Coordinates of N, CA and C in Angstrom, one line a residue:
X1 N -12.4 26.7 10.8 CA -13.1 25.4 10.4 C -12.0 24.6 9.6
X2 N -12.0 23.1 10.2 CA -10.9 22.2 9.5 C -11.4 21.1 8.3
X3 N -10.8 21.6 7.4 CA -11.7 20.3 6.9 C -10.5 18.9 6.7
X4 N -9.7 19.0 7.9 CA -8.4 17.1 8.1 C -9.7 17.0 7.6
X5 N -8.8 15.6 6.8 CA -9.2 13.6 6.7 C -9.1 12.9 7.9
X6 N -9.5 11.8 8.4 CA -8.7 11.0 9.2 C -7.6 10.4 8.8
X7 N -6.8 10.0 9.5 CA -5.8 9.5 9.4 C -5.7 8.0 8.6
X8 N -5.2 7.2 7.9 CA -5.1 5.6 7.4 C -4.7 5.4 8.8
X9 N -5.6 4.3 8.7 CA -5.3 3.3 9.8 C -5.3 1.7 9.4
X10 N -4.4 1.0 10.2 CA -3.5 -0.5 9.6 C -4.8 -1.4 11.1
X11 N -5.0 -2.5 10.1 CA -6.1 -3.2 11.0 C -5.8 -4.0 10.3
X12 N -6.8 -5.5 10.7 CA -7.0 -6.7 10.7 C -7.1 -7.0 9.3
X13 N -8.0 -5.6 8.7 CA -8.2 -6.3 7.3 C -7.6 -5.4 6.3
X14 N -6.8 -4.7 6.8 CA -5.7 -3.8 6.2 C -5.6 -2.6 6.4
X15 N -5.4 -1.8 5.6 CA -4.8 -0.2 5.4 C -6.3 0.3 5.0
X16 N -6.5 1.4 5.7 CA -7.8 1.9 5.4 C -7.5 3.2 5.7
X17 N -8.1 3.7 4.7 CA -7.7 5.3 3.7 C -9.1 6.0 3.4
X18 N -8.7 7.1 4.2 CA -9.8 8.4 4.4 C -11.0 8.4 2.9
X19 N -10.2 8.8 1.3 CA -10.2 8.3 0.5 C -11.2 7.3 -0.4
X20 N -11.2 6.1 -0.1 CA -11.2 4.5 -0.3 C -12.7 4.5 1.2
X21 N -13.5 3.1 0.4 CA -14.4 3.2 1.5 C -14.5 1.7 1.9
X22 N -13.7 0.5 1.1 CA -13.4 -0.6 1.6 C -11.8 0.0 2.1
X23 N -11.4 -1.3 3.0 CA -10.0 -1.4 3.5 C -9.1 -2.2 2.4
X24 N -7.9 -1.5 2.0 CA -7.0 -2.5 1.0 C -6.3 -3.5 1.9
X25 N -7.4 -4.8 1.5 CA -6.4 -5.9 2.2 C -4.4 -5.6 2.5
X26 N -4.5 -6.2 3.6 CA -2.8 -6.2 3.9 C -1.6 -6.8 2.8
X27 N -2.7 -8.0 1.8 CA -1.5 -8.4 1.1 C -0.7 -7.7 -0.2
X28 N -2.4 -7.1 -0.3 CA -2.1 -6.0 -1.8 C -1.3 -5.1 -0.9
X29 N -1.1 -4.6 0.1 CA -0.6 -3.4 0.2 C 1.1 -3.8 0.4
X30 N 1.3 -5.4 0.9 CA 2.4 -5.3 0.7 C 3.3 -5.8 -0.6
X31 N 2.1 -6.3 -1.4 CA 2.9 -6.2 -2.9 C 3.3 -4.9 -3.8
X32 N 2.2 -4.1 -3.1 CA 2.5 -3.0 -4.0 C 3.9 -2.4 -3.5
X33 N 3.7 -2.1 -2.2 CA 5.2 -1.5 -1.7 C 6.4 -2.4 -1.6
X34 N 6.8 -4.1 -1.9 CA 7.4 -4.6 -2.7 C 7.8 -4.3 -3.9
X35 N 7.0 -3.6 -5.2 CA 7.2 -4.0 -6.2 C 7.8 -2.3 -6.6
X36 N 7.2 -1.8 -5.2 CA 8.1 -0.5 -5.7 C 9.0 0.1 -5.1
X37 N 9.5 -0.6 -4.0 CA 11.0 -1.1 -3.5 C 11.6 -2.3 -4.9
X38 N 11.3 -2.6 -5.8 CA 11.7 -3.5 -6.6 C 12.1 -2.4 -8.0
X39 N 11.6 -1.3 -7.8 CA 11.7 -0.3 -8.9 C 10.8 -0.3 -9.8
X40 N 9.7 -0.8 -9.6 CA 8.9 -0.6 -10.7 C 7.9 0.9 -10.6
X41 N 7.1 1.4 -11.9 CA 6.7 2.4 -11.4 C 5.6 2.4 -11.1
X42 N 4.7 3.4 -10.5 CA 3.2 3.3 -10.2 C 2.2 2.5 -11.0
X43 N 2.6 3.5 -12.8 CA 1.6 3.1 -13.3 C 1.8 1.4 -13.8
X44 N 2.9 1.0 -13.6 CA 3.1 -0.3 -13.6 C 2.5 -1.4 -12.6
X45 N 2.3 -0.7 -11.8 CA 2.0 -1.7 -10.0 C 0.6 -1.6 -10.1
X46 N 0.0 -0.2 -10.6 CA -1.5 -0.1 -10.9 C -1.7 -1.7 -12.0
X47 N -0.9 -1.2 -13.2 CA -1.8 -2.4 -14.1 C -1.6 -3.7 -13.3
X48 N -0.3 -4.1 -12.6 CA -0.7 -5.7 -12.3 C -1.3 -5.9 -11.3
X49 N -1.6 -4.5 -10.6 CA -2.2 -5.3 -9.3 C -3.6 -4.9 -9.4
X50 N -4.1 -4.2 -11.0 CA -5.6 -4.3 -11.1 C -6.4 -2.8 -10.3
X51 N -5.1 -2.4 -10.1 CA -5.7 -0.8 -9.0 C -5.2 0.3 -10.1
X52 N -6.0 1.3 -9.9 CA -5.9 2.7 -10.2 C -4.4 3.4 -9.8
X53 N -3.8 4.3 -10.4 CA -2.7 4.8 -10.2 C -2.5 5.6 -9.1
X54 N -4.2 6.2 -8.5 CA -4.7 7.0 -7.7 C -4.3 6.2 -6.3
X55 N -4.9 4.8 -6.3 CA -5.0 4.1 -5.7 C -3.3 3.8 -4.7
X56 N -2.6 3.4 -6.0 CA -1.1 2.9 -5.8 C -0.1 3.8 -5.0
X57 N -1.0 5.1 -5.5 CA 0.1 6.3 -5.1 C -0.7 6.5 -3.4
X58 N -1.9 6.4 -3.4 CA -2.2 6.3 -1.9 C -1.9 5.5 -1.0
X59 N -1.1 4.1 -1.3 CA -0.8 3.3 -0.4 C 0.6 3.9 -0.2
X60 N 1.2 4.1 -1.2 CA 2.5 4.6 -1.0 C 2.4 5.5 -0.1
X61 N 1.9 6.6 -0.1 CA 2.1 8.1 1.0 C 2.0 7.5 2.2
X62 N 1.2 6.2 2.2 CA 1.4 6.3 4.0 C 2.8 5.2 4.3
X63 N 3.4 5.5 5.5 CA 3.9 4.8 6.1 C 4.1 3.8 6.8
X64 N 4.7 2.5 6.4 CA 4.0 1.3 7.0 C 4.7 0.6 8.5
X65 N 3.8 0.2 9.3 CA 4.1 -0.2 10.6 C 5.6 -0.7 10.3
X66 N 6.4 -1.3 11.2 CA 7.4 -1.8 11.2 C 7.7 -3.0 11.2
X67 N 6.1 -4.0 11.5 CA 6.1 -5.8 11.2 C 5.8 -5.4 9.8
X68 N 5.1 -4.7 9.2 CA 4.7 -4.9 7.9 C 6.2 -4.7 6.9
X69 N 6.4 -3.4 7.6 CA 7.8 -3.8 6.5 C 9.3 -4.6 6.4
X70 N 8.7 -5.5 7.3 CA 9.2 -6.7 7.4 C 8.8 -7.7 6.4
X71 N 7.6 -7.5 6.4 CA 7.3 -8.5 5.6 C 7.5 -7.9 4.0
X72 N 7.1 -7.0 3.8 CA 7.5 -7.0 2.6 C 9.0 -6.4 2.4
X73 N 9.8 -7.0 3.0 CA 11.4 -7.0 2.7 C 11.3 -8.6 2.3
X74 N 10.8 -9.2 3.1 CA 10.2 -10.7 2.9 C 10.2 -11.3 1.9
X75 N 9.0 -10.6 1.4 CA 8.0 -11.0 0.3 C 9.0 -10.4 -1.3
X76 N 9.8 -8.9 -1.0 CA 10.8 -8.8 -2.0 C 11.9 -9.5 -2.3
X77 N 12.2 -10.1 -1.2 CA 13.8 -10.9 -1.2 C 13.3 -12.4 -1.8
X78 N 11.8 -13.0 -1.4 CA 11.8 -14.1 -2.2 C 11.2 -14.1 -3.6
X79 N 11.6 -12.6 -4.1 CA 11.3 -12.6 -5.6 C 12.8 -13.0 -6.2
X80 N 13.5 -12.9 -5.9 CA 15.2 -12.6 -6.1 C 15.6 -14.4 -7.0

């Protein structure tokens, strides 16, 4: 007997996690993985982006398509 999760899956209205029972819009998910390519830490990304630590560290585990992390090389470089 297995008890897998489904897998996160990347859609229209974002990253949706076995976990979580709405989908984390695509923009939060690319601030967060911006700001920690920026070096900041979880529990820092939690307070400003208003999410749980639980939360921050779940977007992180998955890995993001390859337009997406485009965009948040993007979205990091015009913090600069």
């Amino acid at each position: 007997m297995s008890f897998d999760q489904p897998a996160a899956g990347f859609g229209s209205e974002g990253l949706q996690l076995p976990s979580f029972k709405k989908p984390i819009p695509r923009d939060d998910v690319l601030s967060v993985w911006a700001s920690f390519g920026y070096g900041d830490t979880r529990a820092f990304i939690a307070e400003n982006h208003g999410m749980s630590v639980q939360k921050v560290s779940a977007i992180l585990a998955v890995p993001l398509p390859a337009d997406w992390k485009e965009s948040v090389s993007q979205l990091r470089s015009s913090w600069k």
